[in-house]
Short mmCIF file of C-alpha atoms in Angstrom, two decimals:
data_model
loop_
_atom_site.label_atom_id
_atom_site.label_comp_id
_atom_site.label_asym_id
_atom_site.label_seq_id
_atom_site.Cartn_x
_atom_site.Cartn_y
_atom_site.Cartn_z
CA UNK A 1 -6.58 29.42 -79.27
CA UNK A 2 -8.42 32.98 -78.88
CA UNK A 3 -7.94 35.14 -76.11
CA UNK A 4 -11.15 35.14 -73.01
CA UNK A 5 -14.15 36.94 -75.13
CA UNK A 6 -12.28 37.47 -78.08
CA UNK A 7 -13.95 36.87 -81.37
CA UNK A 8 -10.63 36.17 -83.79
CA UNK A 9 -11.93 32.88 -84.20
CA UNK A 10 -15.08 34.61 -86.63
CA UNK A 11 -11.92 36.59 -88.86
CA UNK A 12 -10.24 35.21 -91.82
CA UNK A 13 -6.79 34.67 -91.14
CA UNK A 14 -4.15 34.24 -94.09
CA UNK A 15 -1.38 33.06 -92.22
CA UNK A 16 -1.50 29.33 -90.73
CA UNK A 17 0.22 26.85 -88.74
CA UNK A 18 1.32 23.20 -90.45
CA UNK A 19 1.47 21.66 -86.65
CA UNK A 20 3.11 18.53 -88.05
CA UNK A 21 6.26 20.99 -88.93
CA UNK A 22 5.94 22.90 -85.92
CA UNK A 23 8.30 22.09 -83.31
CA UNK A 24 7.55 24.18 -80.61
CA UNK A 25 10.28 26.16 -80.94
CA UNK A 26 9.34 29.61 -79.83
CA UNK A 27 11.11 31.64 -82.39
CA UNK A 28 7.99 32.92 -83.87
CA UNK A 29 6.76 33.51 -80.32
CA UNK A 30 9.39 36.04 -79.47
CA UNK A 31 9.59 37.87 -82.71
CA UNK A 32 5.63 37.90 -83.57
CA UNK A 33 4.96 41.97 -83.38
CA UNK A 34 1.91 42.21 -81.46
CA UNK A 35 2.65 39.09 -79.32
CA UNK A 36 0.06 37.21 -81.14
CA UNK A 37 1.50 33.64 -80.49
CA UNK A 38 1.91 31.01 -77.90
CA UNK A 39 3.21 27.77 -77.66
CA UNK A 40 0.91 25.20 -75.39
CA UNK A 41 1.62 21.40 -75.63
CA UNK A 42 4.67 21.73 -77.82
CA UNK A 43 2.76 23.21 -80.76
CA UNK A 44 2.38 27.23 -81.42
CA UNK A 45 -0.93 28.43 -81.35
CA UNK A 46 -2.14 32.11 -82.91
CA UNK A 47 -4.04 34.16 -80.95
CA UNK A 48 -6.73 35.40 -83.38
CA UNK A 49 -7.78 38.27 -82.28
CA UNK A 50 -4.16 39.84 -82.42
CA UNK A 51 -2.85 38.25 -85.10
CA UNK A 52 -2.59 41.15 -87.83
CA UNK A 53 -1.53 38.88 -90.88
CA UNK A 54 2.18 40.72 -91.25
CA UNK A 55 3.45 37.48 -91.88
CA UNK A 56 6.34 37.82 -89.64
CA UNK A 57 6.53 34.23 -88.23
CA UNK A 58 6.24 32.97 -91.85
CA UNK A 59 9.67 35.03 -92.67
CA UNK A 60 11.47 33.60 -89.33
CA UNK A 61 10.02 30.07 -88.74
CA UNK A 62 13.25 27.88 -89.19
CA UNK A 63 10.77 24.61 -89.80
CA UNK A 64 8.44 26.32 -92.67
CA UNK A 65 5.86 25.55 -89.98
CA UNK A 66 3.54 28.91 -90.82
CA UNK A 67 2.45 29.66 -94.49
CA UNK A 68 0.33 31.66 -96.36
CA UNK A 69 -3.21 30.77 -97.42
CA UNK A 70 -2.94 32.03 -100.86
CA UNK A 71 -4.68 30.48 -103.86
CA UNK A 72 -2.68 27.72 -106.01
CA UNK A 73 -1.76 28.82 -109.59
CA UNK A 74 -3.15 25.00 -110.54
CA UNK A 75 -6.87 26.22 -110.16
CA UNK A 76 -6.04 28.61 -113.15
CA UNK A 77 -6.62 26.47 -115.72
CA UNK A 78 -7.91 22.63 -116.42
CA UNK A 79 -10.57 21.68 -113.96
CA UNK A 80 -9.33 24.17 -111.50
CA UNK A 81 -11.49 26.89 -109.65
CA UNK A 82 -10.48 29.62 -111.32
CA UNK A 83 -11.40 28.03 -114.85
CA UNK A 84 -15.03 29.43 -114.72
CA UNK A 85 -13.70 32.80 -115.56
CA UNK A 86 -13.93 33.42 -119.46
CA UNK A 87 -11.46 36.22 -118.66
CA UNK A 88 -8.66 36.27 -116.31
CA UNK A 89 -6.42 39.16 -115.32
CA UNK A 90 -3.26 39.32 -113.48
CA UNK A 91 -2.76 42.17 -110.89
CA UNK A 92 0.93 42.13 -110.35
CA UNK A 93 1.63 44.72 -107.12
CA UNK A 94 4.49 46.38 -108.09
CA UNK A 95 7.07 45.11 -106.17
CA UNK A 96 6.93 41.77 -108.09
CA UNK A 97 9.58 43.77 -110.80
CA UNK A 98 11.81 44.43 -108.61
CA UNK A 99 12.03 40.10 -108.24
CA UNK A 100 13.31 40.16 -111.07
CA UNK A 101 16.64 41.04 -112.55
CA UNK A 102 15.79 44.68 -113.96
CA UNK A 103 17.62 43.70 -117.41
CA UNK A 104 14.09 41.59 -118.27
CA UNK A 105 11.49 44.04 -119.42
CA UNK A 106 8.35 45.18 -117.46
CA UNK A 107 6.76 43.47 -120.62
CA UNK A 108 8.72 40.66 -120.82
CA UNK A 109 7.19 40.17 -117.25
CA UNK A 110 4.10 40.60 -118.16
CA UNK A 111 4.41 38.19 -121.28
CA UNK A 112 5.54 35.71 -118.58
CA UNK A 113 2.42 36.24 -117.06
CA UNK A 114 0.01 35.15 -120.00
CA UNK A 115 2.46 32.28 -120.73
CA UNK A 116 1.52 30.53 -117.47
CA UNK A 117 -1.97 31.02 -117.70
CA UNK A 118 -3.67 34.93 -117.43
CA UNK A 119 -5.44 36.39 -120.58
CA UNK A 120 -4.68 39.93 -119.55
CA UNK A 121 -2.35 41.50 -117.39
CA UNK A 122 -3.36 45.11 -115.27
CA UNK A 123 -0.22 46.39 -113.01
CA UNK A 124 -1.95 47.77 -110.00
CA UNK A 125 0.53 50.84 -110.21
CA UNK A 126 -2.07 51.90 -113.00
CA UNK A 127 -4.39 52.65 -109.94
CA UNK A 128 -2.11 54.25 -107.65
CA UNK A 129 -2.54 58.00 -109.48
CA UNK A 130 -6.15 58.09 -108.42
CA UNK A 131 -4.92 56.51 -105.06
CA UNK A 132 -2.55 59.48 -104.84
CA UNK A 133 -5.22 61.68 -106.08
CA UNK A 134 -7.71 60.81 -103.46
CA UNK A 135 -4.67 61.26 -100.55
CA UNK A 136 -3.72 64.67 -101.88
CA UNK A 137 -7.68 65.97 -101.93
CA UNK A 138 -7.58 64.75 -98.09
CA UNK A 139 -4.59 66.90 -97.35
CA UNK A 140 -6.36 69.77 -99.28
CA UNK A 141 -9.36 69.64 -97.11
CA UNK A 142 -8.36 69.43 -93.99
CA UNK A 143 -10.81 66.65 -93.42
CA UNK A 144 -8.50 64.49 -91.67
CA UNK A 145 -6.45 65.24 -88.70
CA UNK A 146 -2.49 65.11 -89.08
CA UNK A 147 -0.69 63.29 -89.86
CA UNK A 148 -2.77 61.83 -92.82
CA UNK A 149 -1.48 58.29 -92.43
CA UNK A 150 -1.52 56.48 -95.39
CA UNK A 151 -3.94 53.27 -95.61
CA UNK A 152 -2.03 51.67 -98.25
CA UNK A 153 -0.69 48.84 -95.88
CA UNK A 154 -2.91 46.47 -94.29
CA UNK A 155 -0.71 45.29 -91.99
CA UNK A 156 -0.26 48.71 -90.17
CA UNK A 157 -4.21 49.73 -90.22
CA UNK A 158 -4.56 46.53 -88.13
CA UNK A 159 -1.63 47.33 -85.68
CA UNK A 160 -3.74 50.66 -85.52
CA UNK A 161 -6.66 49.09 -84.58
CA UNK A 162 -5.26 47.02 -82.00
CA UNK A 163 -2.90 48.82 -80.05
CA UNK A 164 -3.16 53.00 -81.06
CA UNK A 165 -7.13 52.91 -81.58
CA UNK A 166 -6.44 57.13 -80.63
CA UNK A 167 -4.93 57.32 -84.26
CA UNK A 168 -7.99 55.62 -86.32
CA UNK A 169 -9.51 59.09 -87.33
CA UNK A 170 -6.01 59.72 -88.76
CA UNK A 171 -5.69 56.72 -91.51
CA UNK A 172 -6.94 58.11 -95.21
CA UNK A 173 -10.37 56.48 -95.69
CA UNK A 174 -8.51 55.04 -99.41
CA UNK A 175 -9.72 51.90 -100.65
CA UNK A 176 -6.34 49.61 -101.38
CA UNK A 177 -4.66 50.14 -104.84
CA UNK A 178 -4.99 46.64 -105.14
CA UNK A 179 -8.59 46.84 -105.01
CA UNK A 180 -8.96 50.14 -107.01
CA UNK A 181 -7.06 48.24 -109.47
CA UNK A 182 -9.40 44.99 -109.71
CA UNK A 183 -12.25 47.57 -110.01
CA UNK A 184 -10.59 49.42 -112.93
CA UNK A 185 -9.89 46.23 -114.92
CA UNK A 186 -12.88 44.58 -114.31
CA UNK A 187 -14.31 47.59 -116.12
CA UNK A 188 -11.91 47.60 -119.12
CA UNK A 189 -12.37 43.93 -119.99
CA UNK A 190 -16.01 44.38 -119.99
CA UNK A 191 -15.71 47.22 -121.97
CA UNK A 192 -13.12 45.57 -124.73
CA UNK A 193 -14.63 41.84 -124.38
CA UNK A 194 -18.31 42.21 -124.25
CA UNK A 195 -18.66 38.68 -124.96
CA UNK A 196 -16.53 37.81 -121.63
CA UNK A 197 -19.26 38.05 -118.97
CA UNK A 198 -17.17 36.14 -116.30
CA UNK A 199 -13.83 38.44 -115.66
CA UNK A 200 -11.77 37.47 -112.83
CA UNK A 201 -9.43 39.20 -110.94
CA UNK A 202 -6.12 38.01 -109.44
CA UNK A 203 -3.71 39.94 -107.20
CA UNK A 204 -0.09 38.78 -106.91
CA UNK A 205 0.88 39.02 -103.51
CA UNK A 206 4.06 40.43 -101.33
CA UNK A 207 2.88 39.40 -98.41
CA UNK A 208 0.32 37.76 -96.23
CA UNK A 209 -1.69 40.75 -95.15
CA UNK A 210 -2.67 41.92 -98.34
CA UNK A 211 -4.23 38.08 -98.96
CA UNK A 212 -6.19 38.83 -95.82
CA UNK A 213 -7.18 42.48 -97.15
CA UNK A 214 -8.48 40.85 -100.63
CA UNK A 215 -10.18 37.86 -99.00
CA UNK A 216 -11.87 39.60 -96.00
CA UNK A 217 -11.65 43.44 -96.54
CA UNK A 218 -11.77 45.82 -93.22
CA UNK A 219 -14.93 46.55 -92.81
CA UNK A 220 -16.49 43.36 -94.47
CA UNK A 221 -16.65 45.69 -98.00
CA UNK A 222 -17.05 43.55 -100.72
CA UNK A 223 -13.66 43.27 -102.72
CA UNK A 224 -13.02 43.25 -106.83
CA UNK A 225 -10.49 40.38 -105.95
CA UNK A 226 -11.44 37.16 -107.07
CA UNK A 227 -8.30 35.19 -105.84
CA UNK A 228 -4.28 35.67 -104.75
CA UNK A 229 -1.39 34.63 -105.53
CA UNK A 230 1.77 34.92 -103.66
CA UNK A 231 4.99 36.15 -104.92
CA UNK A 232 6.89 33.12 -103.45
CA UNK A 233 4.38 30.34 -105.19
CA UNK A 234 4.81 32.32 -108.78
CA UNK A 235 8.65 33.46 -108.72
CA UNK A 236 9.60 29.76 -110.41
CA UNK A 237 6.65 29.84 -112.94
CA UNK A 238 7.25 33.36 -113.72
CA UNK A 239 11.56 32.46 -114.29
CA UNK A 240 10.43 29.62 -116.16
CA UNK A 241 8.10 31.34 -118.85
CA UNK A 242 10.92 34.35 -119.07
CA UNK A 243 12.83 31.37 -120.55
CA UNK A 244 10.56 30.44 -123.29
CA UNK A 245 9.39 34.04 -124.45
CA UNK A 246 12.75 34.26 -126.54
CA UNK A 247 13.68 37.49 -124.56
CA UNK A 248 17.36 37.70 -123.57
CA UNK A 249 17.67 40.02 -120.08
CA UNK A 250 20.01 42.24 -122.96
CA UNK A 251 16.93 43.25 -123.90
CA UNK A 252 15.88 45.98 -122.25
CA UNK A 253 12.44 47.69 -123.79
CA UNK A 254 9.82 49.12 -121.19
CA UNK A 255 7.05 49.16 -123.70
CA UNK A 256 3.27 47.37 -122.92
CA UNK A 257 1.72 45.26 -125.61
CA UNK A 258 -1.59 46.61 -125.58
CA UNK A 259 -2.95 43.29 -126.36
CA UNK A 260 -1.61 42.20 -122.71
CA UNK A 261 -2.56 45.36 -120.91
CA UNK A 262 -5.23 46.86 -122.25
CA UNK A 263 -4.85 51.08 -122.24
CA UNK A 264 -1.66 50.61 -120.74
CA UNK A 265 0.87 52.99 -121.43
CA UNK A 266 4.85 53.12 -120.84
CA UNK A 267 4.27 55.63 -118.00
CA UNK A 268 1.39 54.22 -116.52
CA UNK A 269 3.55 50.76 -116.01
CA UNK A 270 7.28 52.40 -115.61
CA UNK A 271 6.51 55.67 -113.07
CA UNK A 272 3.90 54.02 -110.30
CA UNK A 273 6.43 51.00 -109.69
CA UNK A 274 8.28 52.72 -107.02
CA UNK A 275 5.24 51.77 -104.87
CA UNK A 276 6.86 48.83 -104.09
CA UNK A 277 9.53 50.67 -102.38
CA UNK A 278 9.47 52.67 -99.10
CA UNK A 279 8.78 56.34 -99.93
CA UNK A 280 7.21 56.00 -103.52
CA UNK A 281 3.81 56.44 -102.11
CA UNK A 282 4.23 59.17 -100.29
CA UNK A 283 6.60 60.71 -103.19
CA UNK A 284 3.62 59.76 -105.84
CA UNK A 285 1.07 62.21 -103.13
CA UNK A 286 2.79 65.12 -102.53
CA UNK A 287 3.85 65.28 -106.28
CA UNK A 288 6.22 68.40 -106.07
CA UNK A 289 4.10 70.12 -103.09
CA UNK A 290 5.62 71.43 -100.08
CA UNK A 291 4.25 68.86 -97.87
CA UNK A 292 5.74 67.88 -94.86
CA UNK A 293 5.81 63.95 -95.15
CA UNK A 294 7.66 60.94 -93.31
CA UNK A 295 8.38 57.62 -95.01
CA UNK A 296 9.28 54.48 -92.48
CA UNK A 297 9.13 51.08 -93.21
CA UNK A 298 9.82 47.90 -90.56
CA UNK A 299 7.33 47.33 -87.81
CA UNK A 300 9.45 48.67 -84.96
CA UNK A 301 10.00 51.27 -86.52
CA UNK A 302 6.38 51.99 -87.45
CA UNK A 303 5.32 51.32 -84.16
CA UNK A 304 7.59 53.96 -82.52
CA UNK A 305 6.99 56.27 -84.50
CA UNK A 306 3.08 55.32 -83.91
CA UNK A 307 3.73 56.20 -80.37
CA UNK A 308 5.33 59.69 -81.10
CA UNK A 309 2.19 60.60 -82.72
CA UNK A 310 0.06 59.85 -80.03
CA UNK A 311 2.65 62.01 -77.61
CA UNK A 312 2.19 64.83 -80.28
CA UNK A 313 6.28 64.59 -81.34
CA UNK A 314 4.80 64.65 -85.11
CA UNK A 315 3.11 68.02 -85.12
CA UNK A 316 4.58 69.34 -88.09
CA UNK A 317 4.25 66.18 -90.07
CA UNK A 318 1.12 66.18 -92.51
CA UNK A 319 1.67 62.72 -94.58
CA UNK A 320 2.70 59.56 -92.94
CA UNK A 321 3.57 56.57 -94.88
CA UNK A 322 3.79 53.20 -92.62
CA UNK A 323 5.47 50.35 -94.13
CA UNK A 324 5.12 46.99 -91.97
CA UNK A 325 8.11 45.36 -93.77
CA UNK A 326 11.50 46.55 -94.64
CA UNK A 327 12.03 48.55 -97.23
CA UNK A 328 8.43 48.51 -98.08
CA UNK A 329 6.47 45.76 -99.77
CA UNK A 330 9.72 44.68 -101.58
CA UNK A 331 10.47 43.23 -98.27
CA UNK A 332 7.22 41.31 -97.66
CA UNK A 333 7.34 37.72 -96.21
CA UNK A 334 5.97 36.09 -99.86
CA UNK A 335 8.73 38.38 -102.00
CA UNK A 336 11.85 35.91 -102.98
CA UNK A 337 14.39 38.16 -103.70
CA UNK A 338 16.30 40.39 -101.12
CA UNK A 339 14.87 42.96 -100.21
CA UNK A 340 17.89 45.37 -100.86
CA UNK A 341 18.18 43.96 -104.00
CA UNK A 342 14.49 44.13 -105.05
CA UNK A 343 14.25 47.40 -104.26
CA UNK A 344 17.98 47.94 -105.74
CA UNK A 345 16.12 46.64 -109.23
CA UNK A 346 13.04 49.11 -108.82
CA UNK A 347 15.22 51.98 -108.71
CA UNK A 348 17.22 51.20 -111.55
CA UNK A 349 14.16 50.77 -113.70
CA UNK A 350 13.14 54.44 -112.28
CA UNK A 351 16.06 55.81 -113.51
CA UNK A 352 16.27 53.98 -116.49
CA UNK A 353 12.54 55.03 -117.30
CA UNK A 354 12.32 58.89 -115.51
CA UNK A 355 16.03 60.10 -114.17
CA UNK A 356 16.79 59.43 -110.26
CA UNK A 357 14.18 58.06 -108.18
CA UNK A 358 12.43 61.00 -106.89
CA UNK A 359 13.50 63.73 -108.96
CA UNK A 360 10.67 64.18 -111.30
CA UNK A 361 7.04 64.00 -110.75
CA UNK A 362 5.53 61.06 -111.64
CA UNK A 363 3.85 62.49 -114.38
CA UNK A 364 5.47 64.12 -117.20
CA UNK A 365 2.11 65.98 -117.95
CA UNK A 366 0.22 68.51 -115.79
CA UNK A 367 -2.28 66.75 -113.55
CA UNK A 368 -5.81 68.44 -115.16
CA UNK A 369 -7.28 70.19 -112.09
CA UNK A 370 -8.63 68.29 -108.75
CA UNK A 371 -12.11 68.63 -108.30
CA UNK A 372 -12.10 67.42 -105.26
CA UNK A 373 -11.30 63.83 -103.47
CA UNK A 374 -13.29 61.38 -105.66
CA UNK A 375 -12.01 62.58 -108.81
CA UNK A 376 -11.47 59.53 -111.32
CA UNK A 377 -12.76 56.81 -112.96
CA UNK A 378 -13.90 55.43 -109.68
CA UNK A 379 -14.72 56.72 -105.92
CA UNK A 380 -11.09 55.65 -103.34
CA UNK A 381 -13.13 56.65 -100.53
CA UNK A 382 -14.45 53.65 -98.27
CA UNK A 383 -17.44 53.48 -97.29
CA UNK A 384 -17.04 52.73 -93.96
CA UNK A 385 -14.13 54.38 -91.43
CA UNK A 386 -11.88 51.61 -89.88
CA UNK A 387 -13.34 50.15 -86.77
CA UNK A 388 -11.49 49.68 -83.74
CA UNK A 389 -9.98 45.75 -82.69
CA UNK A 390 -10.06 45.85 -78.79
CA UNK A 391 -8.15 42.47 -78.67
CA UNK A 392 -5.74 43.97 -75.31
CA UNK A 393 -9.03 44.59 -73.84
CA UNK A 394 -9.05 42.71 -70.29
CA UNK A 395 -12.75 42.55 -69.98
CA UNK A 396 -15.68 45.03 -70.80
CA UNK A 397 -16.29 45.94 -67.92
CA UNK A 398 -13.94 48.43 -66.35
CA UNK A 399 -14.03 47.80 -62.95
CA UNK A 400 -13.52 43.60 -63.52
CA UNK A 401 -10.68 44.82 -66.29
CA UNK A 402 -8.86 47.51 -63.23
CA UNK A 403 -8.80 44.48 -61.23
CA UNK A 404 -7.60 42.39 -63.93
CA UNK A 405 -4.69 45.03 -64.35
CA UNK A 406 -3.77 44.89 -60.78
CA UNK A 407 -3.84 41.51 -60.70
CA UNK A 408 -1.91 40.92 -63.59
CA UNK A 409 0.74 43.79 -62.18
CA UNK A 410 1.20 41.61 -58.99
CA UNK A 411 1.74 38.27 -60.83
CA UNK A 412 4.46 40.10 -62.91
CA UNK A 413 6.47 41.06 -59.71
CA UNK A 414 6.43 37.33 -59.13
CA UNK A 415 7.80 36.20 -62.31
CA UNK A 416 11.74 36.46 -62.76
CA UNK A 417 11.73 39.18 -65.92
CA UNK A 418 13.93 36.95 -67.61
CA UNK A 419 11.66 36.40 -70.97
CA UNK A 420 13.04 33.73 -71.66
CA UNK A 421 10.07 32.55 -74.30
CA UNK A 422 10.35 28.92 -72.12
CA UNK A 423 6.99 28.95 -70.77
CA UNK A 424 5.81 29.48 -73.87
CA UNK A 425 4.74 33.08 -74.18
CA UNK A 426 7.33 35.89 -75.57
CA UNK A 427 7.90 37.44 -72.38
CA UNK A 428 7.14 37.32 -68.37
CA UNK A 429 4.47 40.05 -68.90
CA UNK A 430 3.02 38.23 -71.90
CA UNK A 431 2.29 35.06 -69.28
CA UNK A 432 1.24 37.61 -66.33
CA UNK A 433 -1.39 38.47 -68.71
CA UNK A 434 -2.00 34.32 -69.80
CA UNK A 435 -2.44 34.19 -66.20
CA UNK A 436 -5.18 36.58 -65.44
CA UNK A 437 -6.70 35.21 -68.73
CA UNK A 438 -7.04 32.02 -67.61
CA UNK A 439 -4.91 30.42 -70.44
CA UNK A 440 -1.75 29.66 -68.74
CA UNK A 441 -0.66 29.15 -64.53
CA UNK A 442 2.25 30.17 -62.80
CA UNK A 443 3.45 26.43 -63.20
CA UNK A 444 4.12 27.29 -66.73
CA UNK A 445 7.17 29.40 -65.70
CA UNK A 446 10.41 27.28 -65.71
CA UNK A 447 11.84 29.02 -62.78
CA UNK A 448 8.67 29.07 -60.78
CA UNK A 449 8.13 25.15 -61.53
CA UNK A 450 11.75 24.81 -60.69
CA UNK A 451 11.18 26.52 -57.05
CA UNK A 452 8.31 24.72 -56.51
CA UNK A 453 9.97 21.58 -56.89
CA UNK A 454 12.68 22.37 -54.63
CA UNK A 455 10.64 23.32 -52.34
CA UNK A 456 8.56 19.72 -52.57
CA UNK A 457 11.77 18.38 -52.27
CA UNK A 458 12.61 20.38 -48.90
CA UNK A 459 9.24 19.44 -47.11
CA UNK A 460 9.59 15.81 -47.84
CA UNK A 461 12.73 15.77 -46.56
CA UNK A 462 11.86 17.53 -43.29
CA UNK A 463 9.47 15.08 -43.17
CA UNK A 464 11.50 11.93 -43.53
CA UNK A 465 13.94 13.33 -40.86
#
């Protein structure tokens, strides 16, 4: 179900409804961000065109009635999809260590990783330098207005889109580390194993929105990614082959077999991790500088704070990292562990690895002197700027969407203001707007239908008498 003109149904769409588990229960209807959701004939139903892939109603469906379309780690090997690549490499994001408990090894990890079917394993926090890179030439040049808000989250670009389409010249134009990443190691394997022509790349997923991002990139660019896993789908695999590499979580070695990530060294893979957390990005771009910046992770929160740069509150703010979930992407919907404790585990390996989170720079060595923007291996600029998503649009044409408005205004007068979520929509002005859409009737209110009953009941009585 797609909103009057609206052309969701044409976008990819990670997250999906199993309607056989769905019991129409509206909890995903009320606490769905963007109000992307309604329930019609007992069933939920995504609106396309708002739906923004955060994965929300995944975390809070009580029934398990919304998943993720990732890929399944079965098409790996055997018969399977994947199985066409003569090289496969594992991009784990980084906030799949901190699922872990930190006393297993970044390597051990990684050795997990092979064990259950990958030939080579590239962290994506081996990308995020140029990614950082790229943000601080941006800041340098003025080129973008402030705040600079970072484009590292999918999730929040699309929230953008939709509902502050104002703030659009403000997001970096950065590629995703993830796709940086797939880039880079498709390039190394090539480079090491001529004789592997087919390399495949394969992103390990926190949440939902980054499957979307990999699958059908903003913009329709064409992405490195050849497939996803999710976090959730792996965890048990992953615990399992940590059992059979002979570790012990006593040991507690950070170093990277070369043999399972190519070029990989102990701060490439230990000092980009806190990625995963809220604040390591914008830590990892300001790199000692006095820059103003602003971490803030959780949607709400993001959103409000979305608002007080479109009143101009955020003047003096020149980086601005949004993180959809809490505490960053250690709190996405496909993560297992908690997210305090995820994150708990990332900063232990920090300090374990470089002193307290934050005090150091996040490389021991100089950074040699920035050209400019696209300095590094590859170019993080996109090549096109993010489009807008008018999916609150009433109608194109102004005066038809004005009267639209009113119209809607007047119906919500009518309506009791309880938001209740009965009639199937999160709140009264949600179903005003149903209304004027032509996807829902006043009926559809509880108290209305109640009223009008009573008032059948009245005339028919007046009429017997």
């Amino acid at each position: 179900m797609g909103d009057s003109g609206d052309d969701g149904a044409k976008r990819f769409h990670s997250v999906i409804l199993d309607e056989e588990a769905c019991k129409g229960c509206t909890v995903c209807v009320t606490t769905c961000p963007v109000e992307a959701i309604r329930v019609r004939d007992g069933k939920a139903r995504i609106l396309a065109g708002r739906c923004i892939d955060c994965g929300e109603c995944i975390r809070r469906c009580p029934n398990r009635a919304k998943r993720a379309r990732a890929d399944s780690l079965a098409e790996l090997s055997g018969s399977g999809e994947f199985s066409r690549y003569d090289w496969k490499i594992a991009l784990p994001a980084p906030s799949l260590y901190g699922q872990f408990h930190e006393a297993f090894s970044v390597d051990a990890i990684h050795e997990a990783l092979i064990a259950i079917g990958f030939d080579a394993v590239f962290p994506v926090s081996r990308a995020t330098p140029f990614i950082a890179r790229a943000a601080r030439g941006l800041l340098d040049t003025n080129s973008v207005p402030r705040p600079l808000i970072s484009s590292s989250c999918p999730t929040i670009v699309k929230v953008i889109q939709i509902r502050f389409p104002t703030l659009l010249d403000h997001i970096a134009p950065i590629i995703a580390p993830m796709e940086l990443a797939g880039r880079l190691a498709r390039e190394e394997a090539l480079a090491s194993h001529p004789d592997k022509k087919r390399v495949g790349c394969f992103f390990i997923s926190p949440c939902s929105g980054k499957i979307t991002e990999a699958k059908a990139p903003i913009g329709d660019e064409t992405s490195s990614i050849d497939g996803v896993f999710s976090m959730t789908d792996i965890h048990l695999p992953l615990l399992v082959a940590l059992g059979k590499t002979g570790k012990t979580p006593s040991e507690k070695t950070e170093t990277v077999s070369d043999a399972k990530n190519p070029g990989g060294t102990r701060s490439d893979l230990a000092t980009e991790i806190a990625w995963g957390r809220a604040g390591g990005e914008a830590e990892a771009t300001v790199e000692g500088r006095k820059i103003a910046w602003l971490a803030v992770d959780g949607m709400d929160q993001c959103a409000k704070i979305l608002e007080a740069v479109e009143d101009g509150k955020l003047d003096g703010v020149e980086l601005l990292e949004l993180m959809a979930c809490t505490g960053g992407c250690v709190g996405g919907p496909l993560s297992v562990e908690n997210p305090s404790l995820a994150r708990h585990s990332l900063n232990l390996r920090e300090t374990s690895l470089n002193g307290s989170p934050g005090e150091k720079p996040f490389h021991e060595k100089p950074a040699p002197p920035e050209k400019n923007e696209r300095t590094g291996p590859f170019d993080c600029l996109r090549a096109n700027a993010f489009p807008a998503r008018p999916a609150l649009l009433l109608d194109e044409d102004y005066q038809k969407a004005i009267s639209m408005m009113e119209e809607m205004e007047a119906i919500s007068e009518e309506l009791p203001g309880l938001d209740c979520g009965c009639c199937g929509a999160p709140n009264c002005h949600a179903l005003a707007e149903d209304i004027v859409r032509g996807n829902a009737s006043r009926s559809d209110c509880v108290i209305i239908l109640k009223e009008q009953y009573r008032s059948l009941l009245e005339k028919r009585g007046t009429k017997e008498a």
